[in-house]
PDB file of C-alpha atoms and ligand atoms in Angstrom:
ATOM      1  CA  MET M   1      14.578 -32.557  -6.820  1.00  0.00           C
ATOM      2  CA  SER M   2      14.884 -29.363  -4.838  1.00  0.00           C
ATOM      3  CA  VAL M   3      12.070 -26.869  -4.110  1.00  0.00           C
ATOM      4  CA  LYS M   4      12.003 -24.174  -6.406  1.00  0.00           C
ATOM      5  CA  VAL M   5      11.066 -20.505  -5.111  1.00  0.00           C
ATOM      6  CA  LEU M   6      10.453 -17.872  -7.924  1.00  0.00           C
ATOM      7  CA  VAL M   7      11.075 -14.015  -6.592  1.00  0.00           C
ATOM      8  CA  ALA M   8       9.019 -12.137  -9.196  1.00  0.00           C
ATOM      9  CA  THR M   9       9.415  -8.402  -8.981  1.00  0.00           C
ATOM     10  CA  ASP M  10       8.556  -5.887 -11.861  1.00  0.00           C
ATOM     11  CA  LYS M  11       9.995  -3.450  -8.898  1.00  0.00           C
ATOM     12  CA  PRO M  12      12.798  -5.465  -7.599  1.00  0.00           C
ATOM     13  CA  PHE M  13      13.657  -5.607  -3.880  1.00  0.00           C
ATOM     14  CA  ALA M  14      16.956  -3.992  -2.877  1.00  0.00           C
ATOM     15  CA  PRO M  15      20.096  -6.107  -3.554  1.00  0.00           C
ATOM     16  CA  VAL M  16      20.656  -6.736   0.188  1.00  0.00           C
ATOM     17  CA  ALA M  17      17.077  -7.657   0.520  1.00  0.00           C
ATOM     18  CA  VAL M  18      17.289 -10.360  -2.301  1.00  0.00           C
ATOM     19  CA  LYS M  19      20.592 -11.550  -0.978  1.00  0.00           C
ATOM     20  CA  GLY M  20      18.729 -12.010   2.263  1.00  0.00           C
ATOM     21  CA  ILE M  21      16.005 -14.076   0.138  1.00  0.00           C
ATOM     22  CA  GLN M  22      18.509 -16.055  -1.488  1.00  0.00           C
ATOM     23  CA  GLU M  23      20.334 -17.281   1.843  1.00  0.00           C
ATOM     24  CA  VAL M  24      16.913 -17.955   3.686  1.00  0.00           C
ATOM     25  CA  CYS M  25      16.407 -20.291   0.222  1.00  0.00           C
ATOM     26  CA  LYS M  26      20.124 -21.930   0.544  1.00  0.00           C
ATOM     27  CA  ASP M  27      19.746 -22.679   4.246  1.00  0.00           C
ATOM     28  CA  ALA M  28      16.569 -24.368   3.572  1.00  0.00           C
ATOM     29  CA  GLY M  29      18.316 -25.965   0.919  1.00  0.00           C
ATOM     30  CA  PHE M  30      15.807 -24.551  -1.824  1.00  0.00           C
ATOM     31  CA  GLU M  31      16.519 -23.269  -4.989  1.00  0.00           C
ATOM     32  CA  CYS M  32      16.071 -19.333  -5.494  1.00  0.00           C
ATOM     33  CA  ILE M  33      15.219 -18.025  -9.072  1.00  0.00           C
ATOM     34  CA  LEU M  34      14.949 -14.326  -9.780  1.00  0.00           C
ATOM     35  CA  LEU M  35      12.525 -12.672 -12.611  1.00  0.00           C
ATOM     36  CA  GLU M  36      13.291  -9.154 -12.128  1.00  0.00           C
ATOM     37  CA  LYS M  37      12.132  -6.066 -14.153  1.00  0.00           C
ATOM     38  CA  TYR M  38      10.160  -8.063 -16.715  1.00  0.00           C
ATOM     39  CA  THR M  39       8.341  -6.396 -19.197  1.00  0.00           C
ATOM     40  CA  ASP M  40       5.672  -8.715 -20.167  1.00  0.00           C
ATOM     41  CA  GLN M  41       3.073 -10.707 -17.995  1.00  0.00           C
ATOM     42  CA  ALA M  42       3.739 -13.671 -20.408  1.00  0.00           C
ATOM     43  CA  ASP M  43       7.367 -13.839 -18.763  1.00  0.00           C
ATOM     44  CA  PHE M  44       5.942 -14.172 -15.265  1.00  0.00           C
ATOM     45  CA  VAL M  45       3.344 -16.692 -16.645  1.00  0.00           C
ATOM     46  CA  ASN M  46       6.200 -18.745 -18.418  1.00  0.00           C
ATOM     47  CA  ALA M  47       8.524 -18.415 -15.202  1.00  0.00           C
ATOM     48  CA  VAL M  48       6.044 -20.089 -12.922  1.00  0.00           C
ATOM     49  CA  LYS M  49       5.945 -23.280 -15.014  1.00  0.00           C
ATOM     50  CA  ASP M  50       7.829 -25.559 -12.735  1.00  0.00           C
ATOM     51  CA  VAL M  51       8.368 -23.678  -9.290  1.00  0.00           C
ATOM     52  CA  ASP M  52       6.693 -24.477  -5.907  1.00  0.00           C
ATOM     53  CA  ALA M  53       6.751 -21.212  -4.693  1.00  0.00           C
ATOM     54  CA  VAL M  54       6.397 -17.563  -5.734  1.00  0.00           C
ATOM     55  CA  ILE M  55       7.433 -14.424  -3.943  1.00  0.00           C
ATOM     56  CA  ILE M  56       5.827 -10.985  -5.336  1.00  0.00           C
ATOM     57  CA  ARG M  57       5.181  -7.397  -4.809  1.00  0.00           C
ATOM     58  CA  SER M  58       2.495  -5.568  -6.645  1.00  0.00           C
ATOM     59  CA  ASP M  59       3.176  -8.065  -9.482  1.00  0.00           C
ATOM     60  CA  LYS M  60      -0.290  -9.586 -10.799  1.00  0.00           C
ATOM     61  CA  ALA M  61      -0.921 -13.293  -9.983  1.00  0.00           C
ATOM     62  CA  THR M  62      -3.607 -13.968 -12.218  1.00  0.00           C
ATOM     63  CA  LYS M  63      -5.450 -17.019 -12.583  1.00  0.00           C
ATOM     64  CA  GLU M  64      -3.058 -17.246 -15.959  1.00  0.00           C
ATOM     65  CA  VAL M  65      -0.164 -17.261 -13.738  1.00  0.00           C
ATOM     66  CA  ILE M  66      -1.887 -19.555 -10.983  1.00  0.00           C
ATOM     67  CA  ASP M  67      -2.645 -22.300 -13.550  1.00  0.00           C
ATOM     68  CA  ASN M  68       0.434 -22.422 -15.194  1.00  0.00           C
ATOM     69  CA  GLY M  69       1.970 -23.442 -12.155  1.00  0.00           C
ATOM     70  CA  ASP M  70       1.886 -27.400 -12.429  1.00  0.00           C
ATOM     71  CA  ASN M  71       3.889 -27.515  -9.396  1.00  0.00           C
ATOM     72  CA  LEU M  72       2.903 -24.324  -7.307  1.00  0.00           C
ATOM     73  CA  LYS M  73       2.049 -24.692  -3.989  1.00  0.00           C
ATOM     74  CA  ILE M  74       2.331 -21.195  -2.426  1.00  0.00           C
ATOM     75  CA  ILE M  75       2.221 -17.366  -3.493  1.00  0.00           C
ATOM     76  CA  VAL M  76       3.511 -15.265  -0.885  1.00  0.00           C
ATOM     77  CA  ARG M  77       2.805 -11.308  -1.365  1.00  0.00           C
ATOM     78  CA  ALA M  78       5.758  -9.833   0.294  1.00  0.00           C
ATOM     79  CA  GLY M  79       3.857  -6.721   1.472  1.00  0.00           C
ATOM     80  CA  ALA M  80       0.229  -5.979   2.872  1.00  0.00           C
ATOM     81  CA  GLY M  81      -2.376  -5.577   0.383  1.00  0.00           C
ATOM     82  CA  TYR M  82      -3.128  -8.986  -1.625  1.00  0.00           C
ATOM     83  CA  ASP M  83      -5.525  -7.505  -4.153  1.00  0.00           C
ATOM     84  CA  ASN M  84      -3.219  -8.670  -6.865  1.00  0.00           C
ATOM     85  CA  ILE M  85      -3.722 -12.177  -6.245  1.00  0.00           C
ATOM     86  CA  ASP M  86      -6.290 -14.008  -7.743  1.00  0.00           C
ATOM     87  CA  LEU M  87      -7.674 -15.503  -4.745  1.00  0.00           C
ATOM     88  CA  GLU M  88     -10.466 -17.486  -6.072  1.00  0.00           C
ATOM     89  CA  ALA M  89      -8.213 -19.284  -8.525  1.00  0.00           C
ATOM     90  CA  ALA M  90      -5.720 -19.825  -5.885  1.00  0.00           C
ATOM     91  CA  THR M  91      -7.948 -21.699  -3.825  1.00  0.00           C
ATOM     92  CA  ALA M  92      -9.461 -23.396  -6.721  1.00  0.00           C
ATOM     93  CA  LYS M  93      -5.914 -24.814  -7.496  1.00  0.00           C
ATOM     94  CA  GLY M  94      -5.351 -25.244  -3.744  1.00  0.00           C
ATOM     95  CA  VAL M  95      -2.257 -22.779  -3.624  1.00  0.00           C
ATOM     96  CA  VAL M  96      -1.999 -21.067  -0.912  1.00  0.00           C
ATOM     97  CA  ALA M  97      -1.623 -17.374  -0.636  1.00  0.00           C
ATOM     98  CA  MET M  98      -0.343 -15.424   1.956  1.00  0.00           C
ATOM     99  CA  ASN M  99       0.988 -11.487   2.512  1.00  0.00           C
ATOM    100  CA  THR M 100       3.525 -10.359   5.412  1.00  0.00           C
ATOM    101  CA  PRO M 101       1.499  -7.869   7.343  1.00  0.00           C
ATOM    102  CA  GLY M 102       3.418  -5.281   8.965  1.00  0.00           C
ATOM    103  CA  GLN M 103       6.625  -5.789   7.207  1.00  0.00           C
ATOM    104  CA  ASN M 104       6.832  -2.279   5.181  1.00  0.00           C
ATOM    105  CA  SER M 105       4.270  -0.551   6.940  1.00  0.00           C
ATOM    106  CA  ASN M 106       6.813   2.138   8.610  1.00  0.00           C
ATOM    107  CA  ALA M 107       8.199   2.739   5.225  1.00  0.00           C
ATOM    108  CA  VAL M 108       4.657   3.584   3.852  1.00  0.00           C
ATOM    109  CA  ALA M 109       4.171   5.689   6.992  1.00  0.00           C
ATOM    110  CA  GLU M 110       7.180   7.702   6.602  1.00  0.00           C
ATOM    111  CA  LEU M 111       6.511   8.440   2.783  1.00  0.00           C
ATOM    112  CA  ALA M 112       3.026   9.600   3.790  1.00  0.00           C
ATOM    113  CA  PHE M 113       4.608  12.346   6.116  1.00  0.00           C
ATOM    114  CA  GLY M 114       7.417  13.047   3.277  1.00  0.00           C
ATOM    115  CA  MET M 115       4.548  14.377   0.931  1.00  0.00           C
ATOM    116  CA  MET M 116       2.832  16.114   3.531  1.00  0.00           C
ATOM    117  CA  LEU M 117       5.692  18.186   4.555  1.00  0.00           C
ATOM    118  CA  TYR M 118       6.530  18.619   0.656  1.00  0.00           C
ATOM    119  CA  SER M 119       2.919  20.087  -0.176  1.00  0.00           C
ATOM    120  CA  ALA M 120       3.183  21.890   3.345  1.00  0.00           C
ATOM    121  CA  ARG M 121       6.096  23.762   2.298  1.00  0.00           C
ATOM    122  CA  ASN M 122       4.356  24.359  -1.355  1.00  0.00           C
ATOM    123  CA  PHE M 123       6.703  21.496  -3.039  1.00  0.00           C
ATOM    124  CA  PHE M 124       9.467  23.399  -2.191  1.00  0.00           C
ATOM    125  CA  ASN M 125       9.143  26.898  -3.753  1.00  0.00           C
ATOM    126  CA  PRO M 126       9.922  29.973  -1.767  1.00  0.00           C
ATOM    127  CA  LYS M 127       6.368  30.746  -0.747  1.00  0.00           C
ATOM    128  CA  ALA M 128       5.902  30.711   2.941  1.00  0.00           C
ATOM    129  CA  GLY M 129       4.522  27.304   3.638  1.00  0.00           C
ATOM    130  CA  SER M 130       2.550  25.851   6.764  1.00  0.00           C
ATOM    131  CA  GLU M 131       3.573  23.532   9.632  1.00  0.00           C
ATOM    132  CA  LEU M 132       1.980  20.112  10.612  1.00  0.00           C
ATOM    133  CA  ARG M 133       2.092  21.037  14.424  1.00  0.00           C
ATOM    134  CA  GLU M 134      -1.534  21.594  15.887  1.00  0.00           C
ATOM    135  CA  LYS M 135      -3.192  20.449  12.666  1.00  0.00           C
ATOM    136  CA  THR M 136      -5.415  17.268  12.751  1.00  0.00           C
ATOM    137  CA  ILE M 137      -4.964  14.327  11.039  1.00  0.00           C
ATOM    138  CA  GLY M 138      -7.496  11.737  10.558  1.00  0.00           C
ATOM    139  CA  ILE M 139      -6.361   8.113   9.738  1.00  0.00           C
ATOM    140  CA  HIS M 140      -8.928   6.071   7.724  1.00  0.00           C
ATOM    141  CA  ALA M 141      -8.319   2.841   8.805  1.00  0.00           C
ATOM    142  CA  TYR M 142      -6.279   1.830  11.714  1.00  0.00           C
ATOM    143  CA  GLY M 143      -4.093  -1.092  10.725  1.00  0.00           C
ATOM    144  CA  ASN M 144      -0.243  -1.678  10.562  1.00  0.00           C
ATOM    145  CA  VAL M 145       0.418   1.396   8.514  1.00  0.00           C
ATOM    146  CA  GLY M 146      -2.299   3.705  10.449  1.00  0.00           C
ATOM    147  CA  ARG M 147      -0.424   3.042  13.757  1.00  0.00           C
ATOM    148  CA  TYR M 148       2.809   4.026  12.471  1.00  0.00           C
ATOM    149  CA  VAL M 149       1.452   7.439  11.070  1.00  0.00           C
ATOM    150  CA  ALA M 150      -0.365   7.956  14.177  1.00  0.00           C
ATOM    151  CA  THR M 151       2.898   7.340  16.121  1.00  0.00           C
ATOM    152  CA  ILE M 152       4.841   9.923  13.885  1.00  0.00           C
ATOM    153  CA  ALA M 153       1.914  12.563  14.012  1.00  0.00           C
ATOM    154  CA  LYS M 154       2.119  12.538  17.566  1.00  0.00           C
ATOM    155  CA  GLY M 155       5.741  13.364  17.029  1.00  0.00           C
ATOM    156  CA  PHE M 156       5.091  16.144  14.713  1.00  0.00           C
ATOM    157  CA  GLY M 157       2.738  17.793  17.531  1.00  0.00           C
ATOM    158  CA  MET M 158      -0.634  16.673  15.455  1.00  0.00           C
ATOM    159  CA  THR M 159      -4.006  15.886  17.036  1.00  0.00           C
ATOM    160  CA  VAL M 160      -4.486  12.668  15.616  1.00  0.00           C
ATOM    161  CA  LYS M 161      -7.988  10.885  14.999  1.00  0.00           C
ATOM    162  CA  ALA M 162      -8.756   7.809  13.583  1.00  0.00           C
ATOM    163  CA  TYR M 163     -11.901   5.926  12.021  1.00  0.00           C
ATOM    164  CA  ASP M 164     -11.659   1.854  12.002  1.00  0.00           C
ATOM    165  CA  PRO M 165     -15.091   0.262  12.149  1.00  0.00           C
ATOM    166  CA  PHE M 166     -13.246  -3.313  12.728  1.00  0.00           C
ATOM    167  CA  ILE M 167     -10.971  -2.262  15.534  1.00  0.00           C
ATOM    168  CA  CYS M 168     -12.133  -1.534  19.113  1.00  0.00           C
ATOM    169  CA  SER M 169     -12.050   2.229  19.978  1.00  0.00           C
ATOM    170  CA  CYS M 170     -10.570   1.361  22.918  1.00  0.00           C
ATOM    171  CA  LYS M 171      -7.565  -0.131  21.350  1.00  0.00           C
ATOM    172  CA  ILE M 172      -7.143   3.266  19.380  1.00  0.00           C
ATOM    173  CA  GLU M 173      -7.777   5.316  22.542  1.00  0.00           C
ATOM    174  CA  GLU M 174      -5.272   3.203  24.224  1.00  0.00           C
ATOM    175  CA  ASP M 175      -2.673   5.035  21.639  1.00  0.00           C
ATOM    176  CA  GLY M 176      -3.657   8.566  22.830  1.00  0.00           C
ATOM    177  CA  VAL M 177      -5.575   8.676  19.060  1.00  0.00           C
ATOM    178  CA  ILE M 178      -9.265   9.805  19.158  1.00  0.00           C
ATOM    179  CA  PRO M 179     -11.460   7.102  17.766  1.00  0.00           C
ATOM    180  CA  VAL M 180     -14.472   8.334  15.402  1.00  0.00           C
ATOM    181  CA  ALA M 181     -17.526   7.154  14.981  1.00  0.00           C
ATOM    182  CA  SER M 182     -18.277   7.515  11.314  1.00  0.00           C
ATOM    183  CA  VAL M 183     -16.234   8.455   8.232  1.00  0.00           C
ATOM    184  CA  GLU M 184     -18.076  11.528   7.631  1.00  0.00           C
ATOM    185  CA  GLU M 185     -17.106  12.920  11.211  1.00  0.00           C
ATOM    186  CA  LEU M 186     -13.336  11.654  10.180  1.00  0.00           C
ATOM    187  CA  TYR M 187     -13.616  13.752   6.829  1.00  0.00           C
ATOM    188  CA  SER M 188     -15.481  16.585   8.118  1.00  0.00           C
ATOM    189  CA  THR M 189     -13.231  17.563  10.975  1.00  0.00           C
ATOM    190  CA  CYS M 190      -9.816  16.913   9.852  1.00  0.00           C
ATOM    191  CA  ASP M 191      -6.622  19.316   8.063  1.00  0.00           C
ATOM    192  CA  TYR M 192      -5.179  15.980   6.789  1.00  0.00           C
ATOM    193  CA  ILE M 193      -6.456  12.739   5.915  1.00  0.00           C
ATOM    194  CA  SER M 194      -4.795   9.630   5.341  1.00  0.00           C
ATOM    195  CA  LEU M 195      -5.906   6.445   3.601  1.00  0.00           C
ATOM    196  CA  HIS M 196      -5.043   2.882   4.206  1.00  0.00           C
ATOM    197  CA  ILE M 197      -8.162   0.990   3.450  1.00  0.00           C
ATOM    198  CA  PRO M 198      -7.703  -1.743   1.323  1.00  0.00           C
ATOM    199  CA  ALA M 199      -8.672  -2.351  -2.565  1.00  0.00           C
ATOM    200  CA  ASN M 200     -11.980  -4.551  -2.592  1.00  0.00           C
ATOM    201  CA  ASP M 201     -15.352  -4.785  -3.852  1.00  0.00           C
ATOM    202  CA  LYS M 202     -16.593  -2.479  -1.161  1.00  0.00           C
ATOM    203  CA  THR M 203     -14.052   0.088  -1.044  1.00  0.00           C
ATOM    204  CA  LYS M 204     -13.341   0.495  -4.694  1.00  0.00           C
ATOM    205  CA  ASN M 205     -14.639   4.342  -5.679  1.00  0.00           C
ATOM    206  CA  SER M 206     -15.650   5.004  -1.986  1.00  0.00           C
ATOM    207  CA  ILE M 207     -13.836   7.980  -1.643  1.00  0.00           C
ATOM    208  CA  ASN M 208     -16.155   9.806  -3.880  1.00  0.00           C
ATOM    209  CA  SER M 209     -18.309  13.051  -3.809  1.00  0.00           C
ATOM    210  CA  SER M 210     -19.951  12.185  -0.771  1.00  0.00           C
ATOM    211  CA  LEU M 211     -16.744  12.437   1.341  1.00  0.00           C
ATOM    212  CA  PHE M 212     -14.845  15.438  -0.615  1.00  0.00           C
ATOM    213  CA  LYS M 213     -18.015  17.505  -0.391  1.00  0.00           C
ATOM    214  CA  ILE M 214     -17.929  17.753   3.499  1.00  0.00           C
ATOM    215  CA  MET M 215     -13.929  17.763   3.481  1.00  0.00           C
ATOM    216  CA  LYS M 216     -12.511  21.186   4.714  1.00  0.00           C
ATOM    217  CA  ASP M 217     -11.645  23.828   1.816  1.00  0.00           C
ATOM    218  CA  ASP M 218      -8.312  23.601   2.475  1.00  0.00           C
ATOM    219  CA  ALA M 219      -8.266  19.664   3.250  1.00  0.00           C
ATOM    220  CA  VAL M 220      -5.130  17.248   2.009  1.00  0.00           C
ATOM    221  CA  LEU M 221      -5.856  13.843   1.168  1.00  0.00           C
ATOM    222  CA  VAL M 222      -2.970  11.603   1.326  1.00  0.00           C
ATOM    223  CA  ASN M 223      -3.271   8.313  -0.467  1.00  0.00           C
ATOM    224  CA  THR M 224      -0.459   5.898   0.180  1.00  0.00           C
ATOM    225  CA  ALA M 225      -2.821   3.026  -0.151  1.00  0.00           C
ATOM    226  CA  ARG M 226      -4.543   2.056  -3.630  1.00  0.00           C
ATOM    227  CA  LYS M 227      -5.689   4.353  -6.542  1.00  0.00           C
ATOM    228  CA  GLU M 228      -8.773   2.258  -7.220  1.00  0.00           C
ATOM    229  CA  VAL M 229     -10.405   3.348  -3.878  1.00  0.00           C
ATOM    230  CA  ILE M 230     -10.717   6.863  -5.052  1.00  0.00           C
ATOM    231  CA  HIS M 231     -13.573   7.880  -7.372  1.00  0.00           C
ATOM    232  CA  GLU M 232     -11.648   9.656  -9.834  1.00  0.00           C
ATOM    233  CA  ASN M 233     -13.977  12.185 -11.613  1.00  0.00           C
ATOM    234  CA  ASP M 234     -15.141  12.877  -8.385  1.00  0.00           C
ATOM    235  CA  LEU M 235     -11.682  13.635  -7.043  1.00  0.00           C
ATOM    236  CA  LYS M 236     -11.315  16.045 -10.140  1.00  0.00           C
ATOM    237  CA  LYS M 237     -14.680  18.093  -9.183  1.00  0.00           C
ATOM    238  CA  ALA M 238     -13.111  18.210  -5.648  1.00  0.00           C
ATOM    239  CA  PHE M 239      -9.976  20.139  -6.907  1.00  0.00           C
ATOM    240  CA  ALA M 240     -12.369  22.121  -9.111  1.00  0.00           C
ATOM    241  CA  GLU M 241     -14.944  23.002  -6.257  1.00  0.00           C
ATOM    242  CA  LYS M 242     -12.307  23.765  -3.070  1.00  0.00           C
ATOM    243  CA  ALA M 243      -9.709  25.946  -4.347  1.00  0.00           C
ATOM    244  CA  LYS M 244      -7.426  24.947  -1.686  1.00  0.00           C
ATOM    245  CA  PHE M 245      -7.906  21.208  -1.735  1.00  0.00           C
ATOM    246  CA  LYS M 246      -4.707  18.987  -2.145  1.00  0.00           C
ATOM    247  CA  TYR M 247      -4.358  15.483  -3.293  1.00  0.00           C
ATOM    248  CA  LEU M 248      -0.699  13.545  -2.893  1.00  0.00           C
ATOM    249  CA  THR M 249      -0.529  10.073  -3.732  1.00  0.00           C
ATOM    250  CA  ASP M 250       1.842   7.281  -4.176  1.00  0.00           C
ATOM    251  CA  ILE M 251      -0.464   5.524  -7.129  1.00  0.00           C
ATOM    252  CA  ALA M 252      -0.869   8.095  -9.460  1.00  0.00           C
ATOM    253  CA  PRO M 253      -4.569   7.800 -11.055  1.00  0.00           C
ATOM    254  CA  ALA M 254      -5.605   7.585 -14.421  1.00  0.00           C
ATOM    255  CA  CYS M 255      -6.020  11.448 -14.630  1.00  0.00           C
ATOM    256  CA  ASP M 256      -2.596  12.005 -13.301  1.00  0.00           C
ATOM    257  CA  ALA M 257      -1.442  14.281 -16.679  1.00  0.00           C
ATOM    258  CA  GLU M 258      -4.835  16.541 -16.245  1.00  0.00           C
ATOM    259  CA  LEU M 259      -4.403  17.041 -12.642  1.00  0.00           C
ATOM    260  CA  LYS M 260      -0.378  17.763 -13.022  1.00  0.00           C
ATOM    261  CA  GLU M 261      -1.229  20.331 -15.904  1.00  0.00           C
ATOM    262  CA  GLN M 262      -4.443  22.149 -13.802  1.00  0.00           C
ATOM    263  CA  PHE M 263      -3.459  21.890 -10.623  1.00  0.00           C
ATOM    264  CA  ALA M 264       0.199  21.701  -9.977  1.00  0.00           C
ATOM    265  CA  ASP M 265       0.281  23.718  -7.048  1.00  0.00           C
ATOM    266  CA  ARG M 266      -2.042  21.165  -4.997  1.00  0.00           C
ATOM    267  CA  TYR M 267      -1.495  17.725  -6.593  1.00  0.00           C
ATOM    268  CA  PHE M 268       1.862  15.761  -6.088  1.00  0.00           C
ATOM    269  CA  ALA M 269       2.063  11.705  -7.121  1.00  0.00           C
ATOM    270  CA  THR M 270       5.392   9.870  -7.091  1.00  0.00           C
ATOM    271  CA  PRO M 271       6.566   8.511 -10.407  1.00  0.00           C
ATOM    272  CA  LYS M 272       6.357   5.247  -9.509  1.00  0.00           C
ATOM    273  CA  LYS M 273       4.752   3.601  -6.219  1.00  0.00           C
ATOM    274  CA  MET M 274       7.626   3.596  -3.600  1.00  0.00           C
ATOM    275  CA  GLY M 275       5.883   3.825  -0.137  1.00  0.00           C
ATOM    276  CA  ALA M 276       7.534   0.540   0.347  1.00  0.00           C
ATOM    277  CA  GLN M 277      10.513   1.090  -1.344  1.00  0.00           C
ATOM    278  CA  THR M 278      13.269   1.216   1.484  1.00  0.00           C
ATOM    279  CA  ASN M 279      15.763  -0.959   2.433  1.00  0.00           C
ATOM    280  CA  GLU M 280      14.381  -2.020   5.708  1.00  0.00           C
ATOM    281  CA  ALA M 281      11.114  -2.736   4.181  1.00  0.00           C
ATOM    282  CA  ASN M 282      12.220  -4.924   1.278  1.00  0.00           C
ATOM    283  CA  ILE M 283      14.660  -7.008   3.933  1.00  0.00           C
ATOM    284  CA  ASN M 284      11.754  -7.196   6.288  1.00  0.00           C
ATOM    285  CA  ALA M 285       9.100  -8.347   3.827  1.00  0.00           C
ATOM    286  CA  GLY M 286      11.168 -10.302   1.347  1.00  0.00           C
ATOM    287  CA  MET M 287      12.787 -12.147   4.092  1.00  0.00           C
ATOM    288  CA  ALA M 288       9.537 -12.671   5.931  1.00  0.00           C
ATOM    289  CA  ALA M 289       8.196 -14.076   2.612  1.00  0.00           C
ATOM    290  CA  ALA M 290      10.789 -16.714   2.113  1.00  0.00           C
ATOM    291  CA  LYS M 291      10.685 -17.591   5.636  1.00  0.00           C
ATOM    292  CA  GLN M 292       6.920 -18.063   5.471  1.00  0.00           C
ATOM    293  CA  ILE M 293       7.371 -20.297   2.212  1.00  0.00           C
ATOM    294  CA  VAL M 294      10.329 -22.488   4.198  1.00  0.00           C
ATOM    295  CA  ALA M 295       7.644 -22.891   7.201  1.00  0.00           C
ATOM    296  CA  PHE M 296       4.837 -23.865   5.309  1.00  0.00           C
ATOM    297  CA  ILE M 297       6.706 -26.377   2.709  1.00  0.00           C
ATOM    298  CA  LYS M 298       8.878 -27.725   5.685  1.00  0.00           C
ATOM    299  CA  ASN M 299       6.076 -27.907   8.304  1.00  0.00           C
ATOM    300  CA  GLY M 300       2.770 -26.873   6.687  1.00  0.00           C
ATOM    301  CA  ASP M 301       2.570 -23.604   8.604  1.00  0.00           C
ATOM    302  CA  THR M 302      -0.451 -21.505   7.462  1.00  0.00           C
ATOM    303  CA  THR M 303       0.214 -18.479   9.679  1.00  0.00           C
ATOM    304  CA  PHE M 304      -0.686 -15.554   7.229  1.00  0.00           C
ATOM    305  CA  GLN M 305      -2.949 -17.784   4.846  1.00  0.00           C
ATOM    306  CA  VAL M 306      -5.384 -14.763   3.657  1.00  0.00           C
ATOM    307  CA  ASN M 307      -7.362 -17.698   1.284  1.00  0.00           C
ATOM    308  CA  LYS M 308      -8.111 -20.053   4.347  1.00  0.00           C
TER     309      LYS M 308
HETATM  310  C1  3PG V   1       1.718  -3.010   0.114  1.00  0.00           C
HETATM  311  O1  3PG V   1       0.732  -3.253  -0.396  1.00  0.00           O
HETATM  312  O2  3PG V   1       2.591  -3.818   0.887  1.00  0.00           O
HETATM  313  C2  3PG V   1       2.265  -1.986  -0.660  1.00  0.00           C
HETATM  314  O3  3PG V   1       1.528  -1.307  -1.549  1.00  0.00           O
HETATM  315  C3  3PG V   1       3.426  -2.264  -1.407  1.00  0.00           C
HETATM  316  O4  3PG V   1       3.629  -2.681  -2.492  1.00  0.00           O
HETATM  317  P1  3PG V   1       5.275  -2.804  -3.423  1.00  0.00           P
HETATM  318  O5  3PG V   1       5.861  -3.832  -2.677  1.00  0.00           O
HETATM  319  O6  3PG V   1       4.615  -2.894  -4.472  1.00  0.00           O
HETATM  320  O7  3PG V   1       5.812  -1.786  -3.252  1.00  0.00           O
END
């Protein structure tokens, strides 16, 4: 019986990326099954029943999904953040979980700048806007996306600072970026803050009043990471207390409608998370995921496993 690979994507990959995934599977002698734009989580739970491997994006690989996969051996999150995989359930069932770090990072970084330019030009109304040049951007977490943000920011003539307690400041300096010693220093000294922290127990709600209150009055917070890291009530307070504060996000908060209504000139959220939604990022991440599955099933390669 051939190995079955399920591609379960509520937000589908570009057709060219799907074709690439199908080819990788075919070359390996594997069968590729597509479950796209599903509206019910039960469809995902059912589709996993007899497959060996699953490729997902932000789709929720819950305990129910994992436990229903009688033959399931591996789940690959085609992307960076794997907060949507129940790692405990995967580990308990002996299922390997992986991500594809770096494969969609440039797309996310470019979207951050798209939103920054859009807001700097007053969401394209004809009032005089401002330029990014000579402004300071603070990168909160200097991983793959953070590094692309730094490269692009330098092209715009911005001063670039970064805070990342997990990375040697010497590595940050090597890129011509100014490392700062504390998150407070980052938030209090920058015009733009670009968020690239993952969502986990330590980071959820961590962007709260303690940071909002020390930000510049006209600071712009750019979130292409996760909505869960923002303390939404404190965000609303920041809007009320700082007349020029702006929030730009690729992951709309629960209070999206309220912010749109009250602060239309200072708030923007993409209609659907789209940082990684480019042909290039879909091809890179989707095909990397398929190749990682082949390498694991054929050779036991566990590079990129996140539940070791
Ligand atoms: C990621 O973690 O890789 C990004 O958030 C992209 O998510 P998506 O594949 O659901 O667009």
